[in-house]
DNA sequence: CAAGAAATCAGGATTTTCCCGATTGTGTAT
DNA sequence: ATACACAATCGGGAAAATCCTGATTTCTTG
């Protein structure tokens, strides 16, 4: 019984590299690649992978939101986050979103295999660099310190904020999310009211600071 | 004959500190403080300082553009840049804009006094950490490698871009710059066409990368 | 179950943007 | 000296986005 793995990362080269590396393991089979969160959601429903390796920083729909939705919609799927950041907030949010594993991009490749096997057996896996402290931090920070974008905005609002900060127009966002323009307008308004920031430029900077979008491109 | 100095920095505390430090020198007199580039321009015309200590990162009108305009309008005024950045591009642009001195914010205070006296005698002054390499780089980079915002956009366009990336509306920018809304629209359009970036979010990120605005606030 | 949060949409007035075009001044090249 | 590019400035008019004020539905949770 092979483990069906899907890769979600916006860099083609990364996906190809991982695929190549994973090929050597007969019990693991890469069945698909997705270049952003939305594609990942789509493919998940169609292909039912066992494990999803998910990058966090991706255009359109980032890994955290995508994970939240994928885990909600596909019971049994195991998500492993793959990120450059050891930032507590990312780890925490990813785990809250339902990821079972969290790998740092500079980890040894063997770790990934180990992680895949772990989550398949319904166990969690964190990069050693994270484990200890993170688990503690996670619990401790859970209740207080809730001033990040993740506590202020709803998931849908965060999605819209990310899209806005990627330069999408209201109309385009409406199409992407398959809702009406009016709905998107409402979200923007709510986001602005909640954050007290009334310009796209300001929202963009906020999104950059909170890691919802990258300052590049 | 005392040297009349004006301070332009967006942080009140910095201005106050410098003023206090400069007080000890009987040949130097701080006659005014400005909290942004535009105020600096205004005061310069009214108060005719001999030396202007100019921070680079300031809201509204940054130190580089301000210097460019001040030097053009007030012959004889000596501008000394004061910056956290030793980034070549800043130094180069500041010198091209007409500054005679460039101080790093982590320099010893005595350097500032020395710089003030230097420029008063029509000589340049650069923080020792910069001198050598910078002068060479400056000359070398002058002609080629012109792909920064400073070569692509006109001064006016850069001003508008900065204001846009600070969250100002077209209307507000028109008021700030005392031109019509239509003019500002044209600038925005031109900026977008030149950069190939057609969203405020994208422009904001570009401005951040080029140092025209800060990612904070 | 009631209350609140989240997601969704609409109408209509007001602004902004977008896509054309135009004028004026200032250098710079021929 | 004349032409020519470039910078700065402004306008008209159609299209799109915003703002403001609701409103409905679903879901969770005490």
Coordinates of C-alpha atoms (C1' of nucleotides) in Angstrom, one line a residue:
Chain A
X1 CA 0.0 0.0 0.0
X2 CA 1.7 3.1 -1.2
X3 CA 1.2 6.5 0.3
X4 CA -0.2 9.0 -2.2
X5 CA 1.5 12.4 -1.8
X6 CA 0.6 15.7 -3.3
X7 CA 3.0 18.7 -3.4
X8 CA 1.8 22.3 -3.1
X9 CA 4.5 24.9 -3.6
X10 CA 4.5 27.9 -5.9
X11 CA 8.0 27.2 -7.1
X12 CA 8.1 24.6 -9.8
X13 CA 11.7 23.8 -9.2
X14 CA 11.0 23.0 -5.6
X15 CA 8.2 20.7 -6.5
X16 CA 10.3 18.9 -9.1
X17 CA 13.1 18.5 -6.7
X18 CA 10.9 17.0 -4.0
X19 CA 9.3 14.7 -6.5
X20 CA 12.7 13.5 -7.7
X21 CA 13.8 12.9 -4.1
X22 CA 10.6 11.1 -3.1
X23 CA 10.8 8.8 -6.2
X24 CA 13.4 6.7 -4.5
X25 CA 11.0 5.6 -1.8
X26 CA 8.8 2.8 -3.1
X27 CA 6.2 3.2 -0.5
X28 CA 5.7 6.9 -1.5
X29 CA 4.1 8.1 -4.7
X30 CA 3.7 11.7 -5.8
X31 CA 0.4 11.9 -7.6
X32 CA 0.1 15.6 -8.2
X33 CA 1.5 19.1 -7.8
X34 CA -0.3 22.3 -7.2
X35 CA 1.2 25.8 -7.6
X36 CA -1.1 27.6 -5.1
X37 CA -3.5 27.0 -2.4
X38 CA -6.6 27.2 -4.5
X39 CA -5.3 24.6 -6.9
X40 CA -4.4 22.4 -4.0
X41 CA -7.9 22.5 -2.7
X42 CA -9.2 21.6 -6.1
X43 CA -6.9 18.7 -6.7
X44 CA -7.5 17.4 -3.2
X45 CA -11.1 16.9 -3.9
X46 CA -10.4 15.2 -7.2
X47 CA -7.4 13.0 -6.4
X48 CA -7.8 12.3 -2.7
X49 CA -4.1 12.2 -1.7
X50 CA -3.1 10.7 1.6
X51 CA -0.6 13.4 2.4
X52 CA -0.3 17.0 1.3
X53 CA 3.0 18.8 1.6
X54 CA 2.0 22.4 1.8
X55 CA 4.2 25.5 1.4
X56 CA 3.0 28.4 3.4
X57 CA 3.9 31.4 1.3
X58 CA 1.9 31.1 -1.9
X59 CA 0.1 33.6 -4.1
X60 CA -3.7 33.7 -4.3
X61 CA -4.4 31.5 -1.3
X62 CA -1.7 30.9 1.2
X63 CA -1.0 27.6 2.8
X64 CA -2.6 28.4 6.1
X65 CA -6.0 29.3 4.8
X66 CA -5.8 26.5 2.2
X67 CA -5.0 24.0 4.9
X68 CA -7.9 25.2 7.1
X69 CA -10.3 24.6 4.2
X70 CA -8.8 21.4 2.9
X71 CA -8.8 19.8 6.3
X72 CA -12.4 20.8 6.8
X73 CA -13.5 19.4 3.5
X74 CA -11.4 16.3 3.2
X75 CA -11.5 14.1 6.3
X76 CA -8.5 12.0 6.7
X77 CA -6.1 14.0 4.7
X78 CA -2.8 14.7 6.4
X79 CA -1.2 18.0 5.8
X80 CA 2.5 18.7 6.4
X81 CA 3.5 22.3 6.3
X82 CA 6.8 23.2 4.6
X83 CA 8.1 26.6 5.3
X84 CA 11.2 28.8 5.5
X85 CA 9.9 30.4 8.6
X86 CA 10.4 29.1 12.1
X87 CA 8.3 32.1 13.2
X88 CA 6.1 31.0 16.0
X89 CA 3.0 32.6 14.5
X90 CA 3.2 30.6 11.4
X91 CA 3.8 27.3 13.2
X92 CA 1.0 28.0 15.6
X93 CA -1.5 29.0 12.9
X94 CA -0.6 26.1 10.7
X95 CA -1.2 23.7 13.5
X96 CA -4.4 25.4 14.4
X97 CA -5.4 25.1 10.8
X98 CA -5.1 21.4 11.0
X99 CA -1.7 20.5 9.8
X100 CA -0.2 17.4 11.4
X101 CA 3.4 18.2 10.5
X102 CA 5.6 21.2 10.1
X103 CA 8.9 21.0 8.3
X104 CA 11.5 23.7 7.9
X105 CA 12.8 24.1 4.4
X106 CA 16.4 23.8 5.6
X107 CA 15.8 20.4 7.2
X108 CA 17.3 17.3 5.9
X109 CA 15.3 15.6 3.3
X110 CA 15.1 12.4 5.3
X111 CA 13.0 14.4 7.7
X112 CA 10.3 14.7 5.1
X113 CA 10.1 11.0 4.6
X114 CA 9.9 10.5 8.3
X115 CA 7.2 13.2 8.5
X116 CA 5.2 11.6 5.8
X117 CA 5.3 8.2 7.5
X118 CA 4.5 9.8 10.8
X119 CA 1.4 11.6 9.7
X120 CA 0.2 8.5 7.8
X121 CA 0.2 6.7 11.1
X122 CA -1.8 9.6 12.5
X123 CA 1.0 11.0 14.4
X124 CA 2.4 14.5 14.3
X125 CA 5.8 15.5 13.1
X126 CA 7.6 18.7 13.8
X127 CA 11.1 19.6 12.6
X128 CA 13.4 19.0 15.6
X129 CA 14.4 22.7 15.6
X130 CA 10.8 23.5 16.6
X131 CA 9.4 20.7 18.7
X132 CA 10.0 21.6 22.3
X133 CA 9.6 25.2 22.6
X134 CA 7.0 25.5 20.0
X135 CA 4.6 23.1 21.7
X136 CA 5.0 25.0 24.9
X137 CA 4.7 28.4 23.3
X138 CA 1.7 27.2 21.4
X139 CA -0.2 26.3 24.4
X140 CA 0.9 29.4 26.3
X141 CA 0.2 31.8 23.6
X142 CA -3.1 30.3 22.7
X143 CA -5.3 32.2 25.0
X144 CA -3.5 35.6 25.3
X145 CA -1.5 37.6 22.8
X146 CA -4.2 37.5 20.3
X147 CA -3.5 40.6 18.3
X148 CA -2.3 39.1 15.1
X149 CA -4.3 39.1 11.9
X150 CA -5.4 35.6 12.7
X151 CA -7.4 36.7 15.7
X152 CA -8.7 40.0 14.3
X153 CA -9.9 38.9 10.9
X154 CA -12.1 36.0 9.9
X155 CA -10.6 33.4 7.5
X156 CA -12.6 34.9 4.6
X157 CA -11.5 38.4 5.5
X158 CA -7.9 37.2 5.5
X159 CA -8.3 35.7 2.1
X160 CA -9.6 38.9 0.7
X161 CA -6.9 40.9 2.4
X162 CA -4.3 38.7 0.9
X163 CA -5.8 39.0 -2.5
X164 CA -6.1 42.7 -2.2
X165 CA -2.5 43.0 -1.2
X166 CA -1.5 41.0 -4.2
X167 CA -3.0 43.7 -6.4
X168 CA -6.2 42.0 -7.4
X169 CA -9.2 44.2 -8.1
X170 CA -12.5 43.8 -6.3
X171 CA -14.0 42.3 -9.4
X172 CA -11.2 39.8 -9.8
X173 CA -11.4 38.7 -6.3
X174 CA -15.1 38.2 -6.7
X175 CA -14.4 35.9 -9.6
X176 CA -11.6 34.1 -7.8
X177 CA -13.8 33.4 -4.8
X178 CA -16.9 32.9 -6.8
X179 CA -19.0 35.4 -4.9
X180 CA -20.5 38.7 -5.9
X181 CA -18.6 42.0 -6.1
X182 CA -20.8 43.3 -3.3
X183 CA -19.7 40.6 -1.0
X184 CA -16.1 41.4 -1.6
X185 CA -16.8 45.1 -1.0
X186 CA -18.3 44.3 2.3
X187 CA -15.2 42.3 3.3
X188 CA -12.9 45.1 2.3
X189 CA -15.0 47.5 4.3
X190 CA -15.0 45.3 7.3
X191 CA -11.3 44.7 7.1
X192 CA -10.6 48.4 6.9
X193 CA -12.9 49.1 9.9
X194 CA -11.4 46.4 12.0
X195 CA -7.8 47.4 11.3
X196 CA -8.5 51.1 11.1
X197 CA -6.5 51.3 7.8
X198 CA -8.4 52.9 5.0
X199 CA -6.1 52.6 2.0
X200 CA -4.9 49.7 -0.2
X201 CA -1.4 50.8 0.4
X202 CA -1.8 50.6 4.2
X203 CA -3.5 47.3 4.0
X204 CA -0.7 46.0 1.8
X205 CA 1.9 47.0 4.3
X206 CA -0.1 45.4 7.1
X207 CA -0.4 42.2 5.1
X208 CA 3.3 42.2 4.5
X209 CA 4.1 42.7 8.2
X210 CA 1.7 39.9 9.1
X211 CA 3.1 37.6 6.5
X212 CA 0.0 37.3 4.4
X213 CA 1.8 38.4 1.3
X214 CA 5.3 38.8 0.2
X215 CA 7.0 42.1 -0.4
X216 CA 8.3 40.8 -3.7
X217 CA 6.3 41.2 -6.9
Chain B
X1 CA 29.6 84.7 12.4
X2 CA 27.5 81.8 13.5
X3 CA 26.4 79.0 11.2
X4 CA 22.7 78.8 10.9
X5 CA 21.5 75.2 11.0
X6 CA 18.2 73.7 10.3
X7 CA 17.1 70.1 11.2
X8 CA 14.8 68.0 9.1
X9 CA 13.8 64.7 10.6
X10 CA 10.4 63.1 11.2
X11 CA 11.3 62.1 14.7
X12 CA 10.8 64.9 17.2
X13 CA 13.1 63.2 19.7
X14 CA 15.9 63.1 17.2
X15 CA 15.6 66.7 16.4
X16 CA 15.6 67.6 20.0
X17 CA 18.6 65.5 20.7
X18 CA 20.6 67.0 17.9
X19 CA 19.5 70.5 18.9
X20 CA 20.7 69.9 22.4
X21 CA 24.0 68.5 21.3
X22 CA 24.6 71.3 18.9
X23 CA 23.8 74.0 21.5
X24 CA 27.3 73.5 23.0
X25 CA 29.0 74.8 20.0
X26 CA 28.9 78.6 20.0
X27 CA 29.6 78.9 16.3
X28 CA 26.5 76.8 15.5
X29 CA 22.9 77.9 15.9
X30 CA 19.9 75.8 15.3
X31 CA 17.3 78.1 13.8
X32 CA 14.5 75.7 12.9
X33 CA 13.2 72.2 12.8
X34 CA 11.1 70.5 10.1
X35 CA 9.3 67.2 10.4
X36 CA 9.1 66.4 6.7
X37 CA 10.6 67.3 3.4
X38 CA 7.9 69.6 2.4
X39 CA 8.1 71.6 5.6
X40 CA 11.9 71.7 5.1
X41 CA 11.4 73.3 1.7
X42 CA 9.1 75.9 3.0
X43 CA 11.3 76.9 6.0
X44 CA 14.3 77.0 3.8
X45 CA 12.8 79.7 1.7
X46 CA 11.7 81.7 4.7
X47 CA 14.7 81.3 7.0
X48 CA 17.6 80.8 4.7
X49 CA 19.7 78.5 6.9
X50 CA 23.3 77.9 6.0
X51 CA 23.2 74.2 6.6
X52 CA 20.4 71.7 6.4
X53 CA 20.7 68.4 8.2
X54 CA 18.3 66.2 6.3
X55 CA 17.0 62.8 7.2
X56 CA 16.3 60.6 4.2
X57 CA 13.3 58.6 5.4
X58 CA 10.5 61.0 6.0
X59 CA 6.8 60.9 5.3
X60 CA 5.2 63.0 2.5
X61 CA 8.3 64.1 0.8
X62 CA 11.5 62.1 1.4
X63 CA 14.9 63.6 2.0
X64 CA 16.2 62.9 -1.5
X65 CA 13.5 64.6 -3.4
X66 CA 13.4 67.4 -0.9
X67 CA 17.1 68.0 -1.3
X68 CA 16.9 68.0 -5.0
X69 CA 14.3 70.7 -4.9
X70 CA 15.8 72.7 -2.1
X71 CA 19.2 72.8 -3.7
X72 CA 17.7 73.9 -7.0
X73 CA 15.8 76.7 -5.3
X74 CA 18.1 78.0 -2.7
X75 CA 21.6 78.6 -4.0
X76 CA 24.3 78.3 -1.5
X77 CA 22.5 76.1 1.0
X78 CA 24.5 73.1 2.2
X79 CA 22.6 69.9 2.7
X80 CA 24.0 67.1 4.9
X81 CA 22.1 63.8 4.6
X82 CA 21.6 61.9 7.8
X83 CA 20.6 58.3 7.4
X84 CA 20.5 54.9 8.9
X85 CA 21.3 53.4 5.6
X86 CA 24.7 52.9 4.1
X87 CA 23.1 51.5 1.1
X88 CA 24.9 52.7 -2.0
X89 CA 21.8 53.7 -3.8
X90 CA 20.8 56.1 -1.1
X91 CA 24.2 57.7 -0.9
X92 CA 24.5 58.0 -4.6
X93 CA 21.1 59.5 -5.1
X94 CA 21.6 61.9 -2.2
X95 CA 24.8 63.2 -3.6
X96 CA 23.3 63.4 -7.0
X97 CA 20.5 65.4 -5.5
X98 CA 23.0 67.9 -4.3
X99 CA 23.9 67.0 -0.8
X100 CA 27.4 67.9 0.2
X101 CA 27.6 65.6 3.2
X102 CA 26.3 62.2 4.2
X103 CA 26.3 61.1 7.8
X104 CA 25.3 57.7 9.1
X105 CA 23.0 57.8 12.1
X106 CA 25.4 55.6 14.1
X107 CA 28.3 57.9 13.7
X108 CA 29.8 59.8 16.5
X109 CA 28.2 63.2 17.2
X110 CA 31.5 65.0 16.7
X111 CA 31.3 63.9 13.1
X112 CA 28.3 66.0 12.6
X113 CA 30.0 69.1 13.9
X114 CA 32.9 68.3 11.6
X115 CA 30.5 67.8 8.7
X116 CA 28.8 71.1 9.3
X117 CA 32.1 73.0 9.4
X118 CA 33.2 71.2 6.3
X119 CA 30.3 72.0 4.1
X120 CA 30.3 75.5 5.3
X121 CA 33.7 75.8 3.8
X122 CA 32.3 74.3 0.6
X123 CA 33.8 71.0 1.1
X124 CA 32.1 67.7 1.2
X125 CA 31.9 65.4 4.1
X126 CA 31.1 61.7 4.2
X127 CA 31.0 59.4 7.2
X128 CA 34.4 57.6 7.2
X129 CA 32.6 54.2 6.8
X130 CA 31.5 55.4 3.4
X131 CA 34.2 57.6 1.8
X132 CA 36.4 55.4 -0.2
X133 CA 34.4 52.8 -1.8
X134 CA 31.4 55.0 -2.2
X135 CA 33.2 57.7 -4.2
X136 CA 34.4 55.0 -6.5
X137 CA 31.1 53.2 -6.7
X138 CA 29.4 56.4 -7.3
X139 CA 31.4 57.3 -10.4
X140 CA 31.4 53.8 -11.7
X141 CA 27.7 53.2 -11.2
X142 CA 26.8 56.6 -12.5
X143 CA 26.4 55.8 -16.2
X144 CA 25.4 52.1 -16.2
X145 CA 23.2 50.0 -14.0
X146 CA 20.4 52.5 -14.0
X147 CA 17.4 50.4 -13.3
X148 CA 16.4 51.9 -10.0
X149 CA 13.4 54.0 -9.5
X150 CA 15.6 57.0 -9.7
X151 CA 16.3 56.4 -13.4
X152 CA 12.9 55.2 -14.4
X153 CA 10.7 57.7 -12.8
X154 CA 10.9 61.5 -12.9
X155 CA 11.2 63.4 -9.6
X156 CA 7.5 64.3 -9.7
X157 CA 6.5 60.8 -10.5
X158 CA 8.6 59.5 -7.5
X159 CA 6.9 62.0 -5.3
X160 CA 3.5 60.8 -6.3
X161 CA 4.5 57.2 -6.0
X162 CA 5.7 57.8 -2.5
X163 CA 2.5 59.5 -1.5
X164 CA 0.4 56.7 -3.1
X165 CA 2.4 54.1 -1.2
X166 CA 1.7 56.0 2.0
X167 CA -2.0 55.5 1.5
X168 CA -2.9 59.0 0.3
X169 CA -5.8 59.3 -2.1
X170 CA -5.4 60.9 -5.5
X171 CA -7.4 63.9 -4.2
X172 CA -5.2 64.3 -1.1
X173 CA -2.1 64.1 -3.2
X174 CA -3.5 66.8 -5.5
X175 CA -4.0 69.0 -2.5
X176 CA -0.5 68.2 -1.0
X177 CA 1.2 69.0 -4.3
X178 CA -1.1 71.9 -5.1
X179 CA -2.0 70.6 -8.6
X180 CA -5.2 69.3 -10.0
X181 CA -6.6 65.8 -9.5
X182 CA -6.2 65.2 -13.2
X183 CA -2.5 65.8 -13.0
X184 CA -2.1 63.3 -10.3
X185 CA -4.1 60.8 -12.2
X186 CA -1.8 61.3 -15.2
X187 CA 1.2 60.7 -13.0
X188 CA -0.2 57.5 -11.5
X189 CA -1.0 56.3 -15.0
X190 CA 2.5 57.0 -16.2
X191 CA 4.0 55.4 -13.2
X192 CA 2.0 52.3 -13.7
X193 CA 2.8 52.2 -17.4
X194 CA 6.5 52.7 -16.8
X195 CA 6.7 50.0 -14.1
X196 CA 4.2 47.7 -15.6
X197 CA 2.4 47.5 -12.2
X198 CA -1.2 48.2 -12.3
X199 CA -2.3 48.1 -8.7
X200 CA -1.8 50.2 -5.7
X201 CA -0.7 47.1 -3.8
X202 CA 1.9 46.4 -6.3
X203 CA 3.1 49.9 -6.4
X204 CA 3.3 49.9 -2.6
X205 CA 5.5 46.8 -2.6
X206 CA 7.7 48.4 -5.3
X207 CA 8.1 51.5 -3.3
X208 CA 9.0 49.5 -0.3
X209 CA 11.7 47.6 -2.2
X210 CA 13.1 50.8 -3.6
X211 CA 13.1 52.5 -0.2
X212 CA 10.6 55.2 -1.2
X213 CA 8.4 54.3 1.7
X214 CA 8.7 52.3 4.9
X215 CA 6.9 49.0 5.4
X216 CA 5.7 50.2 8.8
X217 CA 2.5 52.1 9.2
Chain C
dC1 C1' -32.9 28.0 22.0
dA2 C1' -31.0 32.6 21.8
dA3 C1' -27.1 35.3 20.7
dG4 C1' -23.4 36.3 18.1
dA5 C1' -20.2 35.6 14.6
dA6 C1' -19.4 34.8 9.7
dA7 C1' -20.6 34.8 5.0
dT8 C1' -23.4 36.5 1.6
dC9 C1' -25.8 40.2 -1.3
dA10 C1' -28.3 44.8 -2.8
dG11 C1' -29.5 49.8 -3.9
dG12 C1' -28.0 54.2 -4.8
dA13 C1' -25.1 58.3 -4.3
dT14 C1' -20.4 59.6 -4.8
dT15 C1' -15.6 59.1 -6.3
dT16 C1' -12.0 57.3 -8.7
dT17 C1' -10.1 55.2 -12.4
dC18 C1' -9.3 54.6 -17.2
dC19 C1' -8.4 55.9 -21.8
dC20 C1' -8.1 59.1 -24.9
dG21 C1' -6.0 63.9 -26.0
dA22 C1' -3.6 68.5 -25.4
dT23 C1' -0.5 72.5 -23.9
dT24 C1' 3.6 74.5 -22.2
dG25 C1' 8.3 74.9 -20.9
dT26 C1' 13.1 73.1 -20.9
dG27 C1' 16.8 71.2 -22.4
dT28 C1' 19.6 68.7 -26.0
dA29 C1' 20.9 67.1 -30.2
dT30 C1' 21.6 68.2 -35.2
Chain D
dA1 C1' 18.4 77.9 -34.8
dT2 C1' 15.2 74.3 -35.1
dA3 C1' 13.5 70.1 -34.1
dC4 C1' 12.5 66.8 -30.7
dA5 C1' 12.2 64.3 -26.5
dC6 C1' 10.8 64.8 -21.9
dA7 C1' 8.6 66.7 -17.9
dA8 C1' 4.8 68.8 -15.9
dT9 C1' 0.3 70.1 -16.3
dC10 C1' -4.9 69.7 -17.2
dG11 C1' -9.6 68.1 -19.4
dG12 C1' -13.7 65.0 -21.1
dG13 C1' -16.5 61.2 -20.7
dA14 C1' -17.4 56.3 -20.0
dA15 C1' -16.6 52.6 -16.8
dA16 C1' -15.5 50.8 -12.4
dA17 C1' -14.8 51.0 -7.5
dT18 C1' -16.2 53.0 -3.0
dC19 C1' -19.1 54.4 0.6
dC20 C1' -23.1 53.9 3.4
dT21 C1' -26.9 51.6 4.9
dG22 C1' -29.2 47.7 5.5
dA23 C1' -30.6 42.6 5.2
dT24 C1' -30.6 37.3 5.0
dT25 C1' -28.7 32.9 6.1
dT26 C1' -26.0 29.6 8.4
dC27 C1' -23.3 27.9 12.1
dT28 C1' -21.5 27.6 16.5
dT29 C1' -21.8 27.8 21.3
dG30 C1' -23.1 28.9 25.9

